[in-house]
Short mmCIF file of C-alpha atoms and ligand atoms in Angstrom, two decimals:
data_model
loop_
_atom_site.label_atom_id
_atom_site.label_comp_id
_atom_site.label_asym_id
_atom_site.label_seq_id
_atom_site.Cartn_x
_atom_site.Cartn_y
_atom_site.Cartn_z
CA UNK N 1 -40.18 -74.87 1.09
CA UNK N 2 -42.04 -72.42 2.37
CA UNK N 3 -43.59 -71.09 -1.30
CA UNK N 4 -46.18 -73.37 -2.07
CA UNK N 5 -45.67 -74.09 -6.04
CA UNK N 6 -42.32 -72.46 -7.23
CA UNK N 7 -42.38 -71.42 -10.64
CA UNK N 8 -39.24 -73.05 -11.34
CA UNK N 9 -37.55 -76.46 -9.93
CA UNK N 10 -33.59 -74.73 -10.15
CA UNK N 11 -32.08 -71.95 -10.83
CA UNK N 12 -28.58 -72.06 -11.72
CA UNK N 13 -27.01 -68.37 -9.59
CA UNK N 14 -23.49 -67.63 -11.40
CA UNK N 15 -24.77 -69.04 -14.74
CA UNK N 16 -21.79 -66.73 -16.53
CA UNK N 17 -19.35 -69.05 -14.46
CA UNK N 18 -16.77 -71.24 -16.26
CA UNK N 19 -18.09 -74.27 -14.28
CA UNK N 20 -21.74 -72.79 -14.67
CA UNK N 21 -21.69 -72.60 -18.58
CA UNK N 22 -20.65 -76.38 -18.55
CA UNK N 23 -24.00 -76.55 -17.15
CA UNK N 24 -26.07 -74.80 -19.74
CA UNK N 25 -24.45 -77.38 -22.19
CA UNK N 26 -25.84 -80.27 -19.80
CA UNK N 27 -29.19 -79.25 -19.47
CA UNK N 28 -29.47 -77.60 -23.44
CA UNK N 29 -28.52 -81.18 -23.90
CA UNK N 30 -30.78 -82.85 -21.11
CA UNK N 31 -34.15 -84.23 -22.11
CA UNK N 32 -33.73 -87.19 -19.28
CA UNK N 33 -37.16 -85.92 -17.66
CA UNK N 34 -39.21 -82.73 -17.81
CA UNK N 35 -37.08 -79.80 -15.41
CA UNK N 36 -38.36 -75.77 -15.16
CA UNK N 37 -34.92 -74.16 -15.10
CA UNK N 38 -33.56 -70.56 -14.76
CA UNK N 39 -30.71 -69.07 -14.89
CA UNK N 40 -29.28 -66.24 -12.99
CA UNK N 41 -26.21 -63.74 -12.31
CA UNK N 42 -25.09 -60.29 -11.88
CA UNK N 43 -24.73 -59.14 -16.04
CA UNK N 44 -27.31 -59.43 -18.10
CA UNK N 45 -25.09 -58.84 -21.32
CA UNK N 46 -23.15 -61.98 -20.79
CA UNK N 47 -26.41 -64.14 -19.13
CA UNK N 48 -27.50 -63.70 -22.53
CA UNK N 49 -24.75 -64.25 -24.52
CA UNK N 50 -24.30 -67.82 -22.52
CA UNK N 51 -27.97 -68.24 -23.77
CA UNK N 52 -27.41 -67.75 -27.11
CA UNK N 53 -24.17 -69.92 -27.43
CA UNK N 54 -26.48 -73.00 -26.56
CA UNK N 55 -29.46 -72.16 -28.15
CA UNK N 56 -30.90 -71.14 -25.04
CA UNK N 57 -33.10 -68.31 -25.87
CA UNK N 58 -36.52 -69.28 -24.24
CA UNK N 59 -35.30 -69.87 -20.73
CA UNK N 60 -35.49 -67.00 -18.30
CA UNK N 61 -32.87 -64.75 -16.99
CA UNK N 62 -32.62 -62.93 -13.49
CA UNK N 63 -30.69 -60.04 -12.61
CA UNK N 64 -29.56 -60.70 -8.88
CA UNK N 65 -25.94 -59.10 -7.70
CA UNK N 66 -24.51 -61.49 -5.04
CA UNK N 67 -24.80 -58.33 -2.68
CA UNK N 68 -28.54 -57.20 -3.57
CA UNK N 69 -30.59 -59.28 -0.98
CA UNK N 70 -34.22 -58.23 -2.31
CA UNK N 71 -32.83 -59.69 -5.83
CA UNK N 72 -31.33 -62.35 -4.11
CA UNK N 73 -35.05 -62.63 -2.29
CA UNK N 74 -37.00 -61.87 -5.06
CA UNK N 75 -34.69 -64.66 -7.16
CA UNK N 76 -35.72 -67.30 -4.07
CA UNK N 77 -39.54 -66.91 -4.28
CA UNK N 78 -38.84 -68.14 -7.88
CA UNK N 79 -37.79 -71.22 -7.15
CA UNK N 80 -37.33 -75.02 -5.47
CA UNK N 81 -33.74 -74.82 -5.24
CA UNK N 82 -31.00 -72.82 -6.04
CA UNK N 83 -27.71 -73.66 -7.47
CA UNK N 84 -25.05 -71.25 -6.82
CA UNK N 85 -21.25 -70.92 -8.66
CA UNK N 86 -20.51 -67.85 -7.75
CA UNK N 87 -17.67 -67.74 -5.67
CA UNK N 88 -14.90 -67.13 -4.06
CA UNK N 89 -18.62 -68.20 -1.57
CA UNK N 90 -15.88 -66.65 1.37
CA UNK N 91 -15.83 -62.99 -0.92
CA UNK N 92 -19.61 -62.78 -2.58
CA UNK N 93 -21.37 -66.20 -0.92
CA UNK N 94 -23.28 -65.29 2.38
CA UNK N 95 -26.18 -63.06 1.59
CA UNK N 96 -27.30 -65.92 -0.89
CA UNK N 97 -27.09 -68.34 2.07
CA UNK N 98 -29.02 -65.97 4.39
CA UNK N 99 -31.78 -65.39 1.91
CA UNK N 100 -32.53 -68.78 1.08
CA UNK N 101 -31.99 -70.09 5.01
CA UNK N 102 -34.72 -66.88 5.77
CA UNK N 103 -37.31 -67.73 3.19
CA UNK N 104 -37.16 -71.98 3.11
CA UNK N 105 -35.20 -72.13 -0.35
CA UNK N 106 -33.15 -75.05 -0.96
CA UNK N 107 -29.47 -74.05 -1.87
CA UNK N 108 -26.36 -76.69 -3.67
CA UNK N 109 -22.82 -75.04 -3.96
CA UNK N 110 -19.60 -75.97 -4.77
CA UNK N 111 -17.58 -74.53 -1.82
CA UNK N 112 -14.39 -76.71 -1.09
CA UNK N 113 -13.90 -73.62 1.41
CA UNK N 114 -13.85 -75.63 5.39
CA UNK N 115 -13.58 -71.58 7.26
CA UNK N 116 -16.30 -70.12 5.24
CA UNK N 117 -18.95 -73.77 5.41
CA UNK N 118 -18.32 -73.06 9.62
CA UNK N 119 -19.07 -69.69 9.61
CA UNK N 120 -22.68 -69.65 7.50
CA UNK N 121 -23.46 -72.32 10.23
CA UNK N 122 -22.70 -70.81 13.06
CA UNK N 123 -25.15 -67.88 11.51
CA UNK N 124 -27.58 -69.91 10.09
CA UNK N 125 -28.44 -73.11 10.61
CA UNK N 126 -31.00 -72.68 13.47
CA UNK N 127 -32.51 -70.29 10.69
CA UNK N 128 -32.68 -73.00 7.89
CA UNK N 129 -33.74 -75.48 10.29
CA UNK N 130 -36.63 -73.26 11.20
CA UNK N 131 -36.97 -72.36 7.30
CA UNK N 132 -37.07 -76.19 6.13
CA UNK N 133 -34.25 -74.96 3.88
CA UNK N 134 -32.23 -77.70 2.90
CA UNK N 135 -28.99 -76.09 2.48
CA UNK N 136 -26.33 -78.75 0.86
CA UNK N 137 -22.47 -77.13 0.35
CA UNK N 138 -19.56 -78.86 -1.39
CA UNK N 139 -22.01 -80.65 -4.25
CA UNK N 140 -18.83 -81.23 -7.20
CA UNK N 141 -15.96 -83.20 -7.60
CA UNK N 142 -15.43 -81.93 -3.04
CA UNK N 143 -16.71 -83.58 -1.71
CA UNK N 144 -19.47 -85.65 -3.50
CA UNK N 145 -17.04 -88.63 -4.75
CA UNK N 146 -15.46 -89.00 -1.17
CA UNK N 147 -18.81 -88.36 0.60
CA UNK N 148 -20.49 -91.17 -1.38
CA UNK N 149 -17.71 -93.26 -1.41
CA UNK N 150 -17.03 -93.98 1.90
CA UNK N 151 -20.74 -93.86 2.41
CA UNK N 152 -21.24 -96.94 0.13
CA UNK N 153 -18.78 -98.71 1.78
CA UNK N 154 -19.97 -97.96 5.21
CA UNK N 155 -23.79 -99.41 4.24
CA UNK N 156 -21.73 -102.61 2.92
CA UNK N 157 -19.80 -102.81 6.50
CA UNK N 158 -22.95 -102.80 7.74
CA UNK N 159 -24.28 -105.28 5.64
CA UNK N 160 -22.42 -108.01 5.71
CA UNK N 161 -20.90 -107.60 9.43
CA UNK N 162 -23.72 -105.82 10.48
CA UNK N 163 -21.00 -103.19 11.71
CA UNK N 164 -19.16 -99.97 10.04
CA UNK N 165 -15.96 -99.96 8.67
CA UNK N 166 -13.13 -98.22 11.75
CA UNK N 167 -11.13 -97.24 9.14
CA UNK N 168 -11.26 -95.78 5.47
CA UNK N 169 -8.25 -95.17 3.53
CA UNK N 170 -9.60 -93.05 0.18
CA UNK N 171 -6.78 -93.49 -2.85
CA UNK N 172 -7.07 -91.08 -5.67
CA UNK N 173 -5.35 -93.72 -8.62
CA UNK N 174 -6.42 -91.43 -11.59
CA UNK N 175 -7.21 -87.53 -11.98
CA UNK N 176 -7.09 -86.19 -14.96
CA UNK N 177 -8.51 -82.51 -15.53
CA UNK N 178 -6.77 -78.95 -15.27
CA UNK N 179 -8.14 -76.57 -12.59
CA UNK N 180 -9.77 -73.18 -13.09
CA UNK N 181 -9.77 -69.32 -12.40
CA UNK N 182 -12.53 -69.14 -9.88
CA UNK N 183 -11.37 -72.52 -8.13
CA UNK N 184 -7.78 -71.02 -8.03
CA UNK N 185 -9.14 -67.73 -6.97
CA UNK N 186 -10.89 -70.12 -3.79
CA UNK N 187 -7.53 -71.78 -2.73
CA UNK N 188 -5.83 -68.45 -3.03
CA UNK N 189 -8.62 -66.23 -0.73
CA UNK N 190 -8.09 -69.29 2.18
CA UNK N 191 -4.49 -69.06 2.19
CA UNK N 192 -5.32 -65.28 2.40
CA UNK N 193 -7.61 -65.44 5.35
CA UNK N 194 -5.81 -68.12 7.09
CA UNK N 195 -2.19 -65.49 7.05
CA UNK N 196 -3.72 -62.99 8.31
CA UNK N 197 -5.51 -64.96 11.12
CA UNK N 198 -3.82 -67.23 13.49
CA UNK N 199 -7.19 -68.41 15.17
CA UNK N 200 -8.32 -69.40 11.41
CA UNK N 201 -4.84 -71.51 10.82
CA UNK N 202 -6.54 -73.44 14.01
CA UNK N 203 -10.14 -73.67 12.96
CA UNK N 204 -8.86 -75.08 9.40
CA UNK N 205 -6.37 -78.27 10.80
CA UNK N 206 -9.71 -79.09 13.40
CA UNK N 207 -10.85 -82.81 10.98
CA UNK N 208 -14.20 -82.14 13.16
CA UNK N 209 -14.26 -78.37 12.25
CA UNK N 210 -18.14 -78.98 10.87
CA UNK N 211 -19.09 -81.76 12.04
CA UNK N 212 -22.88 -80.79 14.42
CA UNK N 213 -22.80 -79.15 18.39
CA UNK N 214 -21.99 -81.83 20.90
CA UNK N 215 -20.15 -84.06 18.21
CA UNK N 216 -18.23 -86.63 20.66
CA UNK N 217 -15.17 -87.26 17.69
CA UNK N 218 -12.13 -87.70 19.66
CA UNK N 219 -9.68 -89.65 17.39
CA UNK N 220 -6.79 -88.53 15.90
CA UNK N 221 -6.84 -88.70 12.42
CA UNK N 222 -4.04 -89.16 9.40
CA UNK N 223 -2.74 -85.90 7.75
CA UNK N 224 -1.01 -86.47 5.01
CA UNK N 225 2.34 -83.82 4.99
CA UNK N 226 4.46 -85.65 2.72
CA UNK N 227 5.66 -88.68 0.06
CA UNK N 228 5.93 -92.14 1.76
CA UNK N 229 5.40 -95.85 0.70
CA UNK N 230 2.21 -97.44 1.85
CA UNK N 231 2.62 -100.89 3.48
CA UNK N 232 -1.20 -101.46 3.54
CA UNK N 233 -1.95 -100.30 0.19
CA UNK N 234 1.63 -101.39 -1.41
CA UNK N 235 1.30 -97.47 -3.24
CA UNK N 236 2.92 -94.70 -3.12
CA UNK N 237 1.03 -91.65 -1.38
CA UNK N 238 1.47 -88.24 -1.69
CA UNK N 239 -0.64 -85.24 0.18
CA UNK N 240 -3.95 -84.42 -2.08
CA UNK N 241 -4.70 -80.38 -1.75
CA UNK N 242 -9.45 -81.42 -1.62
CA UNK N 243 -8.59 -83.77 1.46
CA UNK N 244 -8.74 -80.64 3.77
CA UNK N 245 -12.49 -79.75 2.92
CA UNK N 246 -13.13 -83.89 1.79
CA UNK N 247 -12.52 -85.40 5.78
CA UNK N 248 -14.23 -83.37 6.64
CA UNK N 249 -17.84 -83.30 5.38
CA UNK N 250 -17.15 -87.30 5.75
CA UNK N 251 -16.96 -86.57 9.58
CA UNK N 252 -19.99 -84.22 9.44
CA UNK N 253 -22.15 -86.88 7.16
CA UNK N 254 -20.74 -89.09 10.53
CA UNK N 255 -22.41 -86.80 12.16
CA UNK N 256 -25.43 -85.90 11.18
CA UNK N 257 -25.95 -89.57 10.64
CA UNK N 258 -26.27 -90.00 14.43
CA UNK N 259 -22.48 -91.93 13.73
CA UNK N 260 -23.51 -94.06 12.00
CA UNK N 261 -19.89 -94.66 10.87
CA UNK N 262 -18.70 -94.92 13.96
CA UNK N 263 -17.44 -92.63 17.04
CA UNK N 264 -13.65 -93.98 16.73
CA UNK N 265 -14.09 -93.79 12.81
CA UNK N 266 -11.15 -93.28 10.81
CA UNK N 267 -10.57 -91.51 7.50
CA UNK N 268 -7.41 -90.11 5.34
CA UNK N 269 -7.23 -89.12 1.85
CA UNK N 270 -4.05 -88.72 -0.15
CA UNK N 271 -3.17 -89.77 -3.63
CA UNK N 272 -1.21 -91.86 -4.95
CA UNK N 273 1.78 -92.63 -7.33
CA UNK N 274 3.56 -94.98 -9.64
CA UNK N 275 7.28 -94.27 -7.84
CA UNK N 276 8.65 -92.55 -5.49
CA UNK N 277 10.23 -90.21 -7.40
CA UNK N 278 6.92 -88.98 -8.68
CA UNK N 279 5.31 -88.69 -4.84
CA UNK N 280 8.24 -86.78 -3.87
CA UNK N 281 8.28 -84.34 -6.66
CA UNK N 282 5.01 -83.71 -6.62
CA UNK N 283 4.83 -83.29 -2.85
CA UNK N 284 7.46 -80.64 -2.94
CA UNK N 285 5.74 -78.72 -5.91
CA UNK N 286 2.88 -78.53 -3.94
CA UNK N 287 4.41 -77.46 -0.73
CA UNK N 288 6.59 -74.55 -2.86
CA UNK N 289 2.80 -73.50 -4.46
CA UNK N 290 1.76 -72.69 -1.02
CA UNK N 291 4.27 -71.20 0.68
CA UNK N 292 4.87 -69.14 -2.18
CA UNK N 293 1.14 -68.08 -1.89
CA UNK N 294 1.34 -68.13 1.87
CA UNK N 295 3.54 -64.33 1.21
CA UNK N 296 1.27 -61.93 -0.68
CA UNK N 297 3.73 -60.05 -3.11
CA UNK N 298 4.25 -63.92 -4.64
CA UNK N 299 0.36 -64.47 -4.39
CA UNK N 300 -0.06 -61.48 -6.85
CA UNK N 301 2.57 -62.30 -9.03
CA UNK N 302 0.79 -65.45 -9.19
CA UNK N 303 -2.50 -64.49 -9.82
CA UNK N 304 -1.82 -61.77 -12.14
CA UNK N 305 0.62 -63.61 -14.67
CA UNK N 306 1.03 -67.72 -14.43
CA UNK N 307 -2.79 -69.21 -13.08
CA UNK N 308 -5.92 -69.18 -15.08
CA UNK N 309 -7.83 -65.78 -14.25
CA UNK N 310 -11.54 -66.27 -12.87
CA UNK N 311 -13.76 -67.61 -16.17
CA UNK N 312 -10.93 -69.57 -17.52
CA UNK N 313 -10.24 -73.23 -17.19
CA UNK N 314 -9.90 -76.65 -18.52
CA UNK N 315 -10.69 -76.96 -22.50
CA UNK N 316 -13.40 -78.90 -24.11
CA UNK N 317 -10.63 -81.55 -25.08
CA UNK N 318 -9.76 -81.29 -21.69
CA UNK N 319 -12.86 -81.51 -20.35
CA UNK N 320 -13.80 -84.68 -22.24
CA UNK N 321 -10.69 -86.87 -22.28
CA UNK N 322 -10.51 -86.20 -18.80
CA UNK N 323 -11.18 -88.95 -15.89
CA UNK N 324 -11.10 -89.53 -11.74
CA UNK N 325 -10.54 -92.77 -10.44
CA UNK N 326 -10.88 -92.89 -6.37
CA UNK N 327 -10.76 -96.21 -4.32
CA UNK N 328 -11.67 -96.62 -0.72
CA UNK N 329 -9.69 -98.90 1.08
CA UNK N 330 -11.21 -100.85 4.50
CA UNK N 331 -10.55 -104.41 6.76
CA UNK N 332 -14.10 -105.06 7.72
CA UNK N 333 -14.89 -106.50 11.06
CA UNK N 334 -14.92 -110.26 10.15
CA UNK N 335 -10.97 -109.67 8.09
CA UNK N 336 -12.26 -109.64 4.84
CA UNK N 337 -10.54 -106.52 2.95
CA UNK N 338 -12.85 -104.28 0.84
CA UNK N 339 -12.48 -101.80 -1.97
CA UNK N 340 -14.84 -99.30 -2.92
CA UNK N 341 -14.44 -97.56 -6.30
CA UNK N 342 -16.00 -94.37 -7.72
CA UNK N 343 -15.00 -93.19 -11.17
CA UNK N 344 -15.91 -90.24 -13.45
CA UNK N 345 -16.53 -89.67 -17.17
CA UNK N 346 -14.63 -85.73 -17.25
CA UNK N 347 -12.22 -83.65 -15.77
CA UNK N 348 -12.94 -84.02 -12.37
CA UNK N 349 -13.52 -80.50 -11.16
CA UNK N 350 -15.20 -79.21 -14.38
CA UNK N 351 -17.04 -81.70 -16.84
CA UNK N 352 -17.74 -83.65 -13.85
CA UNK N 353 -18.67 -81.19 -11.50
CA UNK N 354 -20.64 -79.72 -13.52
CA UNK N 355 -22.90 -82.73 -13.96
CA UNK N 356 -22.97 -83.66 -10.22
CA UNK N 357 -23.77 -80.38 -9.25
CA UNK N 358 -26.77 -80.33 -11.43
CA UNK N 359 -28.04 -83.68 -10.16
CA UNK N 360 -27.28 -82.79 -6.58
CA UNK N 361 -30.11 -80.03 -7.60
CA UNK N 362 -32.57 -82.43 -9.55
CA UNK N 363 -31.91 -84.58 -6.53
CA UNK N 364 -32.72 -82.22 -3.97
CA UNK N 365 -36.23 -80.56 -5.68
CA UNK N 366 -37.35 -83.77 -6.75
CA UNK N 367 -36.48 -86.92 -4.67
CA UNK N 368 -35.99 -86.11 -1.25
CA UNK N 369 -39.61 -84.48 0.05
CA UNK N 370 -39.15 -85.42 3.53
CA UNK N 371 -35.64 -84.12 4.78
CA UNK N 372 -35.78 -81.88 7.36
CA UNK N 373 -34.43 -78.56 7.19
CA UNK N 374 -30.81 -77.70 7.72
CA UNK N 375 -27.48 -77.66 6.74
CA UNK N 376 -26.43 -81.49 5.28
CA UNK N 377 -23.74 -82.76 3.27
CA UNK N 378 -24.37 -84.96 -0.73
CA UNK N 379 -24.31 -88.41 1.30
CA UNK N 380 -26.58 -87.52 4.37
CA UNK N 381 -28.84 -85.38 2.47
CA UNK N 382 -28.94 -87.58 -1.03
CA UNK N 383 -27.06 -90.90 -0.26
CA UNK N 384 -28.74 -93.71 -3.03
CA UNK N 385 -31.21 -90.93 -4.68
CA UNK N 386 -28.02 -89.32 -5.15
CA UNK N 387 -25.77 -92.18 -6.73
CA UNK N 388 -28.71 -93.31 -8.78
CA UNK N 389 -28.96 -90.43 -10.29
CA UNK N 390 -24.92 -89.40 -11.06
CA UNK N 391 -25.03 -93.49 -12.37
CA UNK N 392 -28.04 -92.86 -15.10
CA UNK N 393 -27.29 -89.13 -15.81
CA UNK N 394 -23.65 -88.30 -15.68
CA UNK N 395 -21.52 -90.48 -16.11
CA UNK N 396 -20.28 -90.99 -11.99
CA UNK N 397 -20.29 -94.73 -10.92
CA UNK N 398 -19.97 -96.08 -7.27
CA UNK N 399 -19.34 -99.41 -6.65
CA UNK N 400 -18.07 -101.91 -3.96
CA UNK N 401 -15.19 -103.96 -6.63
CA UNK N 402 -15.27 -107.74 -6.40
N1 NAP Z 1 -16.25 -77.77 -5.17
C1 NAP Z 1 -15.83 -78.34 -6.63
O1 NAP Z 1 -15.32 -79.49 -7.28
C2 NAP Z 1 -15.18 -76.81 -7.70
C3 NAP Z 1 -14.91 -77.31 -8.68
C4 NAP Z 1 -15.09 -76.07 -9.28
C5 NAP Z 1 -15.11 -74.58 -9.28
N2 NAP Z 1 -15.80 -75.17 -7.99
C6 NAP Z 1 -15.86 -73.19 -7.44
O2 NAP Z 1 -16.95 -72.95 -7.61
C7 NAP Z 1 -16.84 -71.55 -7.95
C8 NAP Z 1 -17.34 -71.35 -9.45
O3 NAP Z 1 -15.87 -71.59 -9.94
P1 NAP Z 1 -15.11 -71.42 -11.35
O4 NAP Z 1 -14.32 -71.46 -12.20
O5 NAP Z 1 -16.62 -72.40 -12.53
O6 NAP Z 1 -16.07 -69.45 -11.34
P2 NAP Z 1 -15.81 -67.88 -12.64
O7 NAP Z 1 -15.71 -68.57 -13.90
O8 NAP Z 1 -14.39 -67.31 -11.66
O9 NAP Z 1 -17.27 -68.07 -11.96
C9 NAP Z 1 -17.19 -66.67 -11.13
C10 NAP Z 1 -19.32 -66.75 -11.01
O10 NAP Z 1 -19.28 -65.55 -9.84
C11 NAP Z 1 -19.95 -64.52 -10.44
N3 NAP Z 1 -19.91 -63.57 -9.69
C12 NAP Z 1 -18.91 -62.66 -8.95
N4 NAP Z 1 -18.86 -61.76 -8.36
C13 NAP Z 1 -20.43 -61.76 -8.39
C14 NAP Z 1 -21.09 -60.47 -8.03
N5 NAP Z 1 -20.80 -59.58 -7.27
N6 NAP Z 1 -22.59 -60.91 -7.96
C15 NAP Z 1 -23.24 -61.82 -8.75
N7 NAP Z 1 -22.13 -62.96 -9.10
C16 NAP Z 1 -21.14 -62.50 -9.47
C17 NAP Z 1 -19.09 -64.88 -12.02
O11 NAP Z 1 -20.32 -63.34 -12.61
P3 NAP Z 1 -19.55 -62.28 -14.23
O12 NAP Z 1 -19.17 -63.43 -14.93
O13 NAP Z 1 -20.96 -61.42 -14.21
O14 NAP Z 1 -18.59 -62.05 -13.29
C18 NAP Z 1 -18.88 -65.28 -12.31
O15 NAP Z 1 -20.59 -66.00 -12.59
C19 NAP Z 1 -15.88 -71.22 -7.44
O16 NAP Z 1 -16.06 -70.83 -6.05
C20 NAP Z 1 -14.56 -72.73 -7.56
O17 NAP Z 1 -13.75 -72.45 -6.03
C21 NAP Z 1 -15.83 -75.71 -6.96
#
């Protein structure tokens, strides 16, 4: 941090977003620790309405458009950490990252857009290292559970055998919840960018695209494209759409931790299904959606008439009744089988994401004063302190199963 004593611990930028409004609701009821916070966005009336809905009239609001560099600088000067939910990040996110990197302001976001993270790394990593800004991308359902689940299993492996696990397979056992317009907009934007740019398509298939410069990882990684019965885990599996970002974040963590998981580390993610017919049905449905979305007229039609719009998302009941359960399977060096589990008590993308993002930002603001500047991942930067916070305050538990 470059400032001596910023007014706020955290500012929620994009407080009017679907996920931002859940964060306001969460913080309005949060009394576990004192927090100095404010909200920000581009539309004053919407910010006031969001505050009123949660009896938060006493919380300050700051106006800043994502393209208004001067306003973003003035906002950054007031806080230790900026949380941004202003997405798609590839469309609206760059100026804020630039300002944070230049001013030494810590930053967390929810991006699941690997191509954008790569562009930000190339442009601003050196600046953030120099200014002391700690930048943490993907601090929501993508990719906190994956990153912490792997981290916890690897700590267990190292403690019990003296060596990291050479392979971990993450299988989603339960995922209950819907998608929001903001997430759909981000996904469609990645498809659009990739459609227009063959170089980007090449970049997106590289599992090590986000690894630190000079990394030495060369192992070919598994990329699940179809349904299949998996003998060792004894389950039907199918592609998991978030694998594209989660696997890359996990490999970056390995690089940032100086290859703590090993140079040859293998990691892949898939969803489990109860039956083969379900696995094939979901796989074909996902394939048809991605194929349709790659054609501009169909993409526009889907965005206009079928999919949720920006600002829309799962109902309150869907958030409360939602949950997730992710399992991390591995065989350790001594032959013992181990399973780590990460669970959440709300729908993954919004109810749980809002709590995880808030706690990641509080952890960055309060718990890791000695962390150096640069672009971090949740597990490399926040690891055990974040796991403790998530268990205590966010209904997200990371455990090694017996
Ligand atoms: N990683 C995860 O697990 C995860 C989970 C959920 C969401 N996400 C991502 O998080 C982001 C937010 O999702 P969401 O569904 O909550 O989005 P949303 O409801 O569509 O909200 C977008 C936000 O961006 C703001 N915005 C748009 N253009 C702006 C500009 N020029 N200047 C300032 N603010 C601007 C909007 O302000 P107005 O209200 O004034 O229009 C709104 O606050 C998306 O990128 C989504 O992909 C990730």
